[in-house]
PDB file of C-alpha atoms in Angstrom:
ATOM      1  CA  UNK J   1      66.611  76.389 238.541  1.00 89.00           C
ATOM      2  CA  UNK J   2      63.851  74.931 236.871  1.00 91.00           C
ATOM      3  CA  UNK J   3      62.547  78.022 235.359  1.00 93.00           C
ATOM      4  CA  UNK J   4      66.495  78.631 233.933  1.00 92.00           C
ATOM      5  CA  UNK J   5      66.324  75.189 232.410  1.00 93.00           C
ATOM      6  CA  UNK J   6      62.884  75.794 230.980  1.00 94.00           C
ATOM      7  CA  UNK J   7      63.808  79.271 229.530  1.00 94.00           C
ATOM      8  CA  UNK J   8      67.378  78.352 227.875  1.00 93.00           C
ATOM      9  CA  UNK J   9      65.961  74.992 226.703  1.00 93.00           C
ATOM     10  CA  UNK J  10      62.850  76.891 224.424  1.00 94.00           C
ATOM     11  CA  UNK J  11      65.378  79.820 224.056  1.00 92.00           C
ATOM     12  CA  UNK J  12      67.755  77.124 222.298  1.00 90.00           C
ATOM     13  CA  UNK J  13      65.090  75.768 220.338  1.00 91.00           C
ATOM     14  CA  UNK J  14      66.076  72.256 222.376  1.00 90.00           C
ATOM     15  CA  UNK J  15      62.617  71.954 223.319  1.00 93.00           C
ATOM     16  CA  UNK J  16      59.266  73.833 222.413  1.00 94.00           C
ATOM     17  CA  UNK J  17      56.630  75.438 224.989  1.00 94.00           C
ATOM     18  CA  UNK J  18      54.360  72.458 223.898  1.00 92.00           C
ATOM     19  CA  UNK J  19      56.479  69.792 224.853  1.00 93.00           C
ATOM     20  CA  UNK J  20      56.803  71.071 228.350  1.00 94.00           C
ATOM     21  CA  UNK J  21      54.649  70.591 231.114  1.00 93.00           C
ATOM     22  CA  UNK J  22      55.072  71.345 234.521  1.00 93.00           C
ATOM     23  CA  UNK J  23      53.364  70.350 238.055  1.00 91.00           C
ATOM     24  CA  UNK J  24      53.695  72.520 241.228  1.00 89.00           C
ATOM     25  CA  UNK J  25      51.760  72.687 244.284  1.00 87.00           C
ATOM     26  CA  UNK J  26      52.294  77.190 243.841  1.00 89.00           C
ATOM     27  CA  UNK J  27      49.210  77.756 241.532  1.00 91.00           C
ATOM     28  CA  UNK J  28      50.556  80.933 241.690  1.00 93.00           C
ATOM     29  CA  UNK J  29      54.003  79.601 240.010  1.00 93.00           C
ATOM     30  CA  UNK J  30      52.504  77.544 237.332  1.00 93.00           C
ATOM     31  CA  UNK J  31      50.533  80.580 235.978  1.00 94.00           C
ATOM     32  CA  UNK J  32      53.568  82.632 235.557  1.00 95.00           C
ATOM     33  CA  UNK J  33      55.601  80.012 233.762  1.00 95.00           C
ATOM     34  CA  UNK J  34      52.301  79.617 231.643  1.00 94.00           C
ATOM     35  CA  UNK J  35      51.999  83.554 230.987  1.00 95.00           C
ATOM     36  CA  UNK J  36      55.938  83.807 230.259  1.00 95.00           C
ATOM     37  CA  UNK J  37      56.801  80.881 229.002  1.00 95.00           C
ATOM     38  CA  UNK J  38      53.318  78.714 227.485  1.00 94.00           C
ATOM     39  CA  UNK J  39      54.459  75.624 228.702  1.00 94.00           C
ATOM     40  CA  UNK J  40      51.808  73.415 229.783  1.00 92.00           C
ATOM     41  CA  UNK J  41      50.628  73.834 233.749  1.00 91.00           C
ATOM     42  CA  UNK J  42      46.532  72.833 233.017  1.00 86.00           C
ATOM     43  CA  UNK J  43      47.469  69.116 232.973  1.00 79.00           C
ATOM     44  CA  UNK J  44      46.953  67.222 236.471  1.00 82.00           C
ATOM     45  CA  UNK J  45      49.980  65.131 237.481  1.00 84.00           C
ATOM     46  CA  UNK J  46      48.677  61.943 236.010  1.00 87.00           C
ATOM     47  CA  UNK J  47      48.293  63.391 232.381  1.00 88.00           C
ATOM     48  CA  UNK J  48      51.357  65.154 232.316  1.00 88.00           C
ATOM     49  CA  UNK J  49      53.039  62.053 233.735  1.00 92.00           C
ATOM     50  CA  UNK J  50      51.939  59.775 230.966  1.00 92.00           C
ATOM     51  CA  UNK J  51      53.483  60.711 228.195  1.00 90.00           C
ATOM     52  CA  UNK J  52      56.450  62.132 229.184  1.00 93.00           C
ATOM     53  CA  UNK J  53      59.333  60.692 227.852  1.00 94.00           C
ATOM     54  CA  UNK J  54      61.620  62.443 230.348  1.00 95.00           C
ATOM     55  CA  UNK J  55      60.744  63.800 233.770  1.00 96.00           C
ATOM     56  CA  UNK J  56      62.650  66.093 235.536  1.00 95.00           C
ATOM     57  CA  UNK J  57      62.924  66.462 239.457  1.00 95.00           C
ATOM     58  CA  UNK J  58      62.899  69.583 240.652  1.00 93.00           C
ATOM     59  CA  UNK J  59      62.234  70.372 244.366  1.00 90.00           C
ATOM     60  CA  UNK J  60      64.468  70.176 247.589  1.00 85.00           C
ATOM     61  CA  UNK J  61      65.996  67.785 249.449  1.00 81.00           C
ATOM     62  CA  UNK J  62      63.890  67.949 251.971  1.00 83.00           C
ATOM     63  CA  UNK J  63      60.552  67.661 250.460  1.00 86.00           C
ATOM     64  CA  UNK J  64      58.807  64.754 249.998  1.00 89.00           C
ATOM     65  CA  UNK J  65      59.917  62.978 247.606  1.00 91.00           C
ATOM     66  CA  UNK J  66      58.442  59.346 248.822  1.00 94.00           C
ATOM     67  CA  UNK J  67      54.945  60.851 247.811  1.00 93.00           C
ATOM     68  CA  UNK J  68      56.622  61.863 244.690  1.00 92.00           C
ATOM     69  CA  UNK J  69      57.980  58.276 243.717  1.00 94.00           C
ATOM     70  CA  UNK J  70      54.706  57.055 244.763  1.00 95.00           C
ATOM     71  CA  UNK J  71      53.123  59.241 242.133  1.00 94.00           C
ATOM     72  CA  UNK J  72      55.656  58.466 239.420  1.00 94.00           C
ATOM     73  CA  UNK J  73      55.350  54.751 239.613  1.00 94.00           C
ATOM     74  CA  UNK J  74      51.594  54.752 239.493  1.00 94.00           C
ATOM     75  CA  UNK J  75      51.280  57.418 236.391  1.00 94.00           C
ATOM     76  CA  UNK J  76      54.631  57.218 234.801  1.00 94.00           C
ATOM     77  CA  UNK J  77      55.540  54.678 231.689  1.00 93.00           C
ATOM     78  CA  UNK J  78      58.089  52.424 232.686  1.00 92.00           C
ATOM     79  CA  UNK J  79      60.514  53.640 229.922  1.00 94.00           C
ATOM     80  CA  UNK J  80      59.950  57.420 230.937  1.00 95.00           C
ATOM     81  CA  UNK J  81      63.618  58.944 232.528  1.00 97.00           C
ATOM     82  CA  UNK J  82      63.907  60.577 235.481  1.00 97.00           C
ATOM     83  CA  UNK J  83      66.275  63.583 235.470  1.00 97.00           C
ATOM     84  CA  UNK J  84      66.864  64.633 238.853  1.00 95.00           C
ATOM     85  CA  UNK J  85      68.582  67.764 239.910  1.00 93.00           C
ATOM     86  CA  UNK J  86      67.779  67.618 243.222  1.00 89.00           C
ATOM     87  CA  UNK J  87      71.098  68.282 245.553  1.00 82.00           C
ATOM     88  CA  UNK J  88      72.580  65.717 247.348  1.00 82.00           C
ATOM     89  CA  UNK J  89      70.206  63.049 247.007  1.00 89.00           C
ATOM     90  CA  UNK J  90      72.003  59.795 245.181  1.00 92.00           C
ATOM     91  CA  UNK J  91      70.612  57.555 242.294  1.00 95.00           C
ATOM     92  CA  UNK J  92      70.366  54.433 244.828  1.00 94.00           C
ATOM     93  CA  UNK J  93      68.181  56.990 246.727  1.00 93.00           C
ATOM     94  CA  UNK J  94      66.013  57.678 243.803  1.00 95.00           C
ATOM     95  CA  UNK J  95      65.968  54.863 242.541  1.00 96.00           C
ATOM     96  CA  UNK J  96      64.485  53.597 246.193  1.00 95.00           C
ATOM     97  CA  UNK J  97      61.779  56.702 245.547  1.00 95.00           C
ATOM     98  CA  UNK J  98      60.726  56.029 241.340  1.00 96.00           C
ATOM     99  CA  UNK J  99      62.095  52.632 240.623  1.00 94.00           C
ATOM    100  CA  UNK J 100      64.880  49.809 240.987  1.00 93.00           C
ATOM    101  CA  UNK J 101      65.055  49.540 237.642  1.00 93.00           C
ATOM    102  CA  UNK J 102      64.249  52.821 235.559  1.00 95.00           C
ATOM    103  CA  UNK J 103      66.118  54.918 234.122  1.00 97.00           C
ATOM    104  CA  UNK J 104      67.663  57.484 236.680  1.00 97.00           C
ATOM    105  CA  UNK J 105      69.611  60.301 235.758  1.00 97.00           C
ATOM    106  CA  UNK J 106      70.925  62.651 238.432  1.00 96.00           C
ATOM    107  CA  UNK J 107      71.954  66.305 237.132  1.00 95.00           C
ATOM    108  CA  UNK J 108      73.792  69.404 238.724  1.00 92.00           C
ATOM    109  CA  UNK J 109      72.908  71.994 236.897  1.00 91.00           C
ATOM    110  CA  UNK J 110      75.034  74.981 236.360  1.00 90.00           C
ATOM    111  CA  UNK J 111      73.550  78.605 236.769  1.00 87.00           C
ATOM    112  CA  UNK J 112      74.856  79.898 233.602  1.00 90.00           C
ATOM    113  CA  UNK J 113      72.125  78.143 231.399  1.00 85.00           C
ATOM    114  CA  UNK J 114      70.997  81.551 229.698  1.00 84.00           C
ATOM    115  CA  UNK J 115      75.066  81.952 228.755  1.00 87.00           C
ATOM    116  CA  UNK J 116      75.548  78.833 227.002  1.00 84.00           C
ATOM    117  CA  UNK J 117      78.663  77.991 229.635  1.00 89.00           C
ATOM    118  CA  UNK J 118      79.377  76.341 232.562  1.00 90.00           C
ATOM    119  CA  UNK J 119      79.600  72.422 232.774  1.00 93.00           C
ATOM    120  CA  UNK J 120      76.205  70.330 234.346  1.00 93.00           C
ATOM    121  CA  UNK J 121      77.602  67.434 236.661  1.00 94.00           C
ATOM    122  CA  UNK J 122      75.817  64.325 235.320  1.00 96.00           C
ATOM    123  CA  UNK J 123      75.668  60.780 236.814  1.00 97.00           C
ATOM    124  CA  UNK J 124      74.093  57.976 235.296  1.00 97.00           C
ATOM    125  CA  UNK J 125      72.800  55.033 237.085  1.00 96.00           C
ATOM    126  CA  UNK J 126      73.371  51.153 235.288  1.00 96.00           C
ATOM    127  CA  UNK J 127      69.891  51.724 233.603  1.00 96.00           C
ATOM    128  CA  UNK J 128      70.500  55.022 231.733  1.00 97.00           C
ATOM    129  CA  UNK J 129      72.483  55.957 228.791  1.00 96.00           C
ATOM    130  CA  UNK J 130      74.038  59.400 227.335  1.00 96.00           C
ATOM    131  CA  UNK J 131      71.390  59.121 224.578  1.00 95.00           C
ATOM    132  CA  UNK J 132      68.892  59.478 226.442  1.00 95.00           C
ATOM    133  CA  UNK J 133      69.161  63.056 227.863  1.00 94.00           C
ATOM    134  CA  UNK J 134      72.550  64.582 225.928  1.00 94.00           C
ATOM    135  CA  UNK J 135      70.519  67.117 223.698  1.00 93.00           C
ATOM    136  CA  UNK J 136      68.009  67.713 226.675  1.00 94.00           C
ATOM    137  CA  UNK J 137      71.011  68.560 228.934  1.00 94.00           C
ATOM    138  CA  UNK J 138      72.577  70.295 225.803  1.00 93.00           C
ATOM    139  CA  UNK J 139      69.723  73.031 225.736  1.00 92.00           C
ATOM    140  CA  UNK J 140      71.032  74.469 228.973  1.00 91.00           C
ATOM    141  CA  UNK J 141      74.840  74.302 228.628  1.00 90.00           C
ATOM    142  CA  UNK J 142      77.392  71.554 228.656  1.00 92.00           C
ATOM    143  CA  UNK J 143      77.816  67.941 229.911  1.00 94.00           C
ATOM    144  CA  UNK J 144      80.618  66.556 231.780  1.00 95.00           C
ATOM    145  CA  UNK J 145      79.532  63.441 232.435  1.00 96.00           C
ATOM    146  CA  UNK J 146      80.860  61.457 235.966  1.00 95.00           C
ATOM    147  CA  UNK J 147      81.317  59.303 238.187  1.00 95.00           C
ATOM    148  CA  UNK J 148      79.118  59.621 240.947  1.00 94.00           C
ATOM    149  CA  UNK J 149      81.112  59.999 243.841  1.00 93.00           C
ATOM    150  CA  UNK J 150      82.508  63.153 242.703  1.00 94.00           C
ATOM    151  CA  UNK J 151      79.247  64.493 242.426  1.00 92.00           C
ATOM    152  CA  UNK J 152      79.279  66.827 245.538  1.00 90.00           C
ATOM    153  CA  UNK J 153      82.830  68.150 245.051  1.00 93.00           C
ATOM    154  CA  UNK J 154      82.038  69.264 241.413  1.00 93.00           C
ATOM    155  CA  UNK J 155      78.589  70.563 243.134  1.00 91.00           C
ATOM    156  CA  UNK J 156      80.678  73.228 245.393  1.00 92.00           C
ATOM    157  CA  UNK J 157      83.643  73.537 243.303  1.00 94.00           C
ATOM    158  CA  UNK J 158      82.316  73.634 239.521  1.00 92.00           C
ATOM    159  CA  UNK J 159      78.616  74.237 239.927  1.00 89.00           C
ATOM    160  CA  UNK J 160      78.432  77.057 242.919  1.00 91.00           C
ATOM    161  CA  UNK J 161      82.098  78.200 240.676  1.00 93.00           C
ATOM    162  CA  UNK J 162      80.090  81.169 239.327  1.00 94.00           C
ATOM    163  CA  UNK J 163      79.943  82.256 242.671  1.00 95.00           C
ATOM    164  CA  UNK J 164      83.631  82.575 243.335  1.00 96.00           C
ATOM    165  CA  UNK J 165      84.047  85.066 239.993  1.00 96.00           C
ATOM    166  CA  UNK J 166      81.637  87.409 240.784  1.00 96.00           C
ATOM    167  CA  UNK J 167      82.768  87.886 244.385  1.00 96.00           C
ATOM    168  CA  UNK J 168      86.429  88.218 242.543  1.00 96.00           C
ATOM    169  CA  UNK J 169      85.254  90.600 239.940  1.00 97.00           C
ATOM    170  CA  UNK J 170      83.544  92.163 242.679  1.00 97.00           C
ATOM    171  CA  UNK J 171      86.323  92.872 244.935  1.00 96.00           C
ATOM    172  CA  UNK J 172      88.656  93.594 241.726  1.00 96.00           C
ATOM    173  CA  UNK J 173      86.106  96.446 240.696  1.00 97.00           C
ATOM    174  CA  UNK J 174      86.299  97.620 244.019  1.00 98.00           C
ATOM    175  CA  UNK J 175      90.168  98.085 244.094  1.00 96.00           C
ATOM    176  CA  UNK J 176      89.969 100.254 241.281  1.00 97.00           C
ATOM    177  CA  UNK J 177      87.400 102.615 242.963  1.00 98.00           C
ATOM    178  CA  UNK J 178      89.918 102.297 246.057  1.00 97.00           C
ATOM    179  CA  UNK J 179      92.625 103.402 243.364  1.00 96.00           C
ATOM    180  CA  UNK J 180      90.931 106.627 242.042  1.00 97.00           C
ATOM    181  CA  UNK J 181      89.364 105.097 238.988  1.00 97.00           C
ATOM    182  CA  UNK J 182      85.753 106.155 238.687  1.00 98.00           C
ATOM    183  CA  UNK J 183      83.317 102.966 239.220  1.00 97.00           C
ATOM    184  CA  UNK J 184      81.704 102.580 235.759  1.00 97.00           C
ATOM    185  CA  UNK J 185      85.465 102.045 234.477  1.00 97.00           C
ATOM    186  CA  UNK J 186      86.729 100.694 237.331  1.00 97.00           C
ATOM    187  CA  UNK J 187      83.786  97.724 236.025  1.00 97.00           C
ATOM    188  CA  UNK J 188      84.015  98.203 232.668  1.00 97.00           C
ATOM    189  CA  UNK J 189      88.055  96.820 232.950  1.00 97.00           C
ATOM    190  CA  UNK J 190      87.511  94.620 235.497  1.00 97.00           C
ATOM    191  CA  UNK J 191      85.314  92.323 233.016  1.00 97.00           C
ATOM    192  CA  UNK J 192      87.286  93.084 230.152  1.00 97.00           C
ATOM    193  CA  UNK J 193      90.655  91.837 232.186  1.00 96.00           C
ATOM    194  CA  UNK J 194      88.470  88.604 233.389  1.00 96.00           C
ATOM    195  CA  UNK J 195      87.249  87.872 229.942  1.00 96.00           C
ATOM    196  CA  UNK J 196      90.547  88.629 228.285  1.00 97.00           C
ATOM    197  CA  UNK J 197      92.555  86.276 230.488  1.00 96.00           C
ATOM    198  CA  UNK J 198      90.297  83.526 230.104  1.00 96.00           C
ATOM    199  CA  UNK J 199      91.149  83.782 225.854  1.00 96.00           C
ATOM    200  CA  UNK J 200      94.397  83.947 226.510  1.00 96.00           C
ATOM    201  CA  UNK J 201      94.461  81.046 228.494  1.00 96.00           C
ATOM    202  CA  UNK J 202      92.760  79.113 225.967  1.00 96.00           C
ATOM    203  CA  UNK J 203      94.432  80.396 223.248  1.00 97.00           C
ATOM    204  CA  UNK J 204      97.947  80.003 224.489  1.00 96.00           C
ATOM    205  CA  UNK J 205      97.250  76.995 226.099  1.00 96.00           C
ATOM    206  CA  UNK J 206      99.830  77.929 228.941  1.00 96.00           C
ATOM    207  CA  UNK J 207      99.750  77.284 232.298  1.00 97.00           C
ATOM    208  CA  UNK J 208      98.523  80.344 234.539  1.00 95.00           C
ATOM    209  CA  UNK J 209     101.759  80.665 236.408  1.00 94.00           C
ATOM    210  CA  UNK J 210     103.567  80.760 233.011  1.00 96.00           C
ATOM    211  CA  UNK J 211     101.450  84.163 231.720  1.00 95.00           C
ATOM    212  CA  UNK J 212     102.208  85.150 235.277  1.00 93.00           C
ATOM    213  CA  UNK J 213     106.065  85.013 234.750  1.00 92.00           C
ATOM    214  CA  UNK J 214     105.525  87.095 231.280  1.00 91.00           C
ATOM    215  CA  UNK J 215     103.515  89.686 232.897  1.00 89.00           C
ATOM    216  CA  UNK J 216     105.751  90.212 236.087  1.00 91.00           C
ATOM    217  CA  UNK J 217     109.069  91.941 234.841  1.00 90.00           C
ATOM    218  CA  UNK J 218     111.895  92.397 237.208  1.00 91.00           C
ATOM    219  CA  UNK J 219     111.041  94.697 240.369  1.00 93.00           C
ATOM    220  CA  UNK J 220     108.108  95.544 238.074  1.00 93.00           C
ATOM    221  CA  UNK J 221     104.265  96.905 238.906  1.00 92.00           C
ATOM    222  CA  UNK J 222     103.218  93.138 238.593  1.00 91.00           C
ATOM    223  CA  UNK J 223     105.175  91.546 240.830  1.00 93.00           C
ATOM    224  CA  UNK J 224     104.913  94.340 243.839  1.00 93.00           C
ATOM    225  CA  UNK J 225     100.966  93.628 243.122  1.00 92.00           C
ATOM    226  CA  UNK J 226     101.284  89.950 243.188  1.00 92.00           C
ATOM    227  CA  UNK J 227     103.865  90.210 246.382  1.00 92.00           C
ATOM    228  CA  UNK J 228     100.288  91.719 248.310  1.00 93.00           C
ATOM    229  CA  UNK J 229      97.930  89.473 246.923  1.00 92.00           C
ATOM    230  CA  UNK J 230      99.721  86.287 248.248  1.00 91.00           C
ATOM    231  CA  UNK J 231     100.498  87.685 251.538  1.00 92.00           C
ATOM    232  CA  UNK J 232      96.876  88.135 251.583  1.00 92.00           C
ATOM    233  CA  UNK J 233      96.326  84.321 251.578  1.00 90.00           C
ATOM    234  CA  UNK J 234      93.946  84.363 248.762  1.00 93.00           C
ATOM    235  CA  UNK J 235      94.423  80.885 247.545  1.00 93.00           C
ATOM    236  CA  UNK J 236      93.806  79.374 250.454  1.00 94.00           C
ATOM    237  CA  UNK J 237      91.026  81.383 251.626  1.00 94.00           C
ATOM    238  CA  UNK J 238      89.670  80.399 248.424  1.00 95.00           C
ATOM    239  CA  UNK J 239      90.122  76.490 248.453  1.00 96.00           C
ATOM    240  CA  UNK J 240      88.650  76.901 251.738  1.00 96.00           C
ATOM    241  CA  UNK J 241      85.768  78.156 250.191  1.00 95.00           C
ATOM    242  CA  UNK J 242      85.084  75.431 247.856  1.00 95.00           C
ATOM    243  CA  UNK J 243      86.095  73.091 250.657  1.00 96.00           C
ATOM    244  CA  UNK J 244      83.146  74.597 252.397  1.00 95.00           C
ATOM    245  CA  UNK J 245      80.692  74.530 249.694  1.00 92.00           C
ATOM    246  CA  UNK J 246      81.515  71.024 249.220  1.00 91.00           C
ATOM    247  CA  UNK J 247      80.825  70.163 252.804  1.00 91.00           C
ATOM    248  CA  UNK J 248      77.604  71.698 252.791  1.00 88.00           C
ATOM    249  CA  UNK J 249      76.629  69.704 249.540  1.00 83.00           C
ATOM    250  CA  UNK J 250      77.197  66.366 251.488  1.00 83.00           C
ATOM    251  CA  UNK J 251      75.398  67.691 254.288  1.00 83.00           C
ATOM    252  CA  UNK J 252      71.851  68.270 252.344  1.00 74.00           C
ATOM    253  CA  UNK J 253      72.287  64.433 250.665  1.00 69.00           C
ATOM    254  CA  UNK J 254      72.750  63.000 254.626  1.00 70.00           C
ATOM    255  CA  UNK J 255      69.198  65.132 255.622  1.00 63.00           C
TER     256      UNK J 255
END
């Protein structure tokens, strides 16, 4: 995720190479993101530290991110941000790790940073303010800013929401093969029906169920379709999915 952020943000023109540097304990990391990228990895910890304005958190739950604070505090400046997208973890827990009173932004990212869509989940604690990390967050996709106990639901309904499409297109790709239709067309409609009912959506501003009532004509092809696909329980399998993802999101921040 880290690498995404670091190649939409220069991609963007949000941020330069030379006003990135990064720290990582796989030398064998930091000299690809050098090579590919030409952000800064020759730094040690303390220099890179310094002068950062903003510093962004990037490793798993279950690493250690006491050490990490530890570090911070020492090398940091006091005004320097921390942006953490690290999942399930809470500002009053990072704040316990870099600092009761700094700045401390926590950030879901969204895969789709090289897209330009998809929503990052952002939660500010009492110390930080949109100003301070809008056009970094901005480089990568969009904001929806909130409050922080709806963090892990928009984690495994909005953020892991990718997900759900591309099993859908998937498995709507694969009905057409089922049907006769060779696979690169059987695709090549599939995305265009996807991306076509999203603009129509937007630019009708109707309700789904109300294009669904134009589309399905009496005793028509549309309606025998739709007949299947609810007696297939699709919705609910579905919500169950995002119920699950959810679930698992709470379970990393307990860990």
């Amino acid at each position: 995720m880290a690498e995404a952020i670091i190649r939409a943000s220069i991609t963007n023109n949000s941020l330069s190479a030379d006003q990135i540097s990064v720290s990582d304990i796989n030398e064998a990391r930091l000299q690809f993101l050098n090579t590919k990228y030409g952000v800064d990895t020759k730094n040690s910890q303390a220099q890179g530290l310094s002068t950062a304005d903003l510093i962004v958190v990037a490793v798993r739950p279950q690493d250690d991110l006491v050490a990490l604070g530890q570090i911070v505090q020492q090398f940091a400046a006091s005004s320097a941000v921390i942006v953490s997208i690290v999942a399930g973890v809470t500002n009053a827990q990072l704040a316990g790790y870099f600092g009761a009173e700094r700045s401390i932004i926590r950030v879901i990212p969204n895969t789709l940073t090289d897209t330009g869509y998809g929503y990052s989940g952002v939660a500010l604690n009492a110390y930080a303010t949109r100003d301070q990390v809008e056009r970094f967050l901005l480089g990568f996709g969009k904001v929806e800013y909130l409050d922080e106990t709806l963090m892990d639901v928009f984690t495994g309904f909005g953020v892991a929401g990718p997900n759900y499409i591309y099993y859908f297109i998937e498995s709507l790709a694969d009905a057409g093969v089922l049907a006769g239709l060779p696979r690169e067309q059987a695709w090549k409609v599939a995305l265009e029906n996807v991306m076509g009912a999203v603009v129509m959506l937007q630019q009708t501003g109707l309700h789904p169920r109300q294009l669904l009532d134009i589309n399905n004509s009496p005793g028509g092809v549309g309606i025998h379709g739709l007949y299947e696909l609810n007696n297939s329980d699709f919705a609910a399998g579905l919500q169950r999915s995002v119920l699950a993802a959810v679930k698992r999101t709470t379970e990393l921040g307990v860990k």
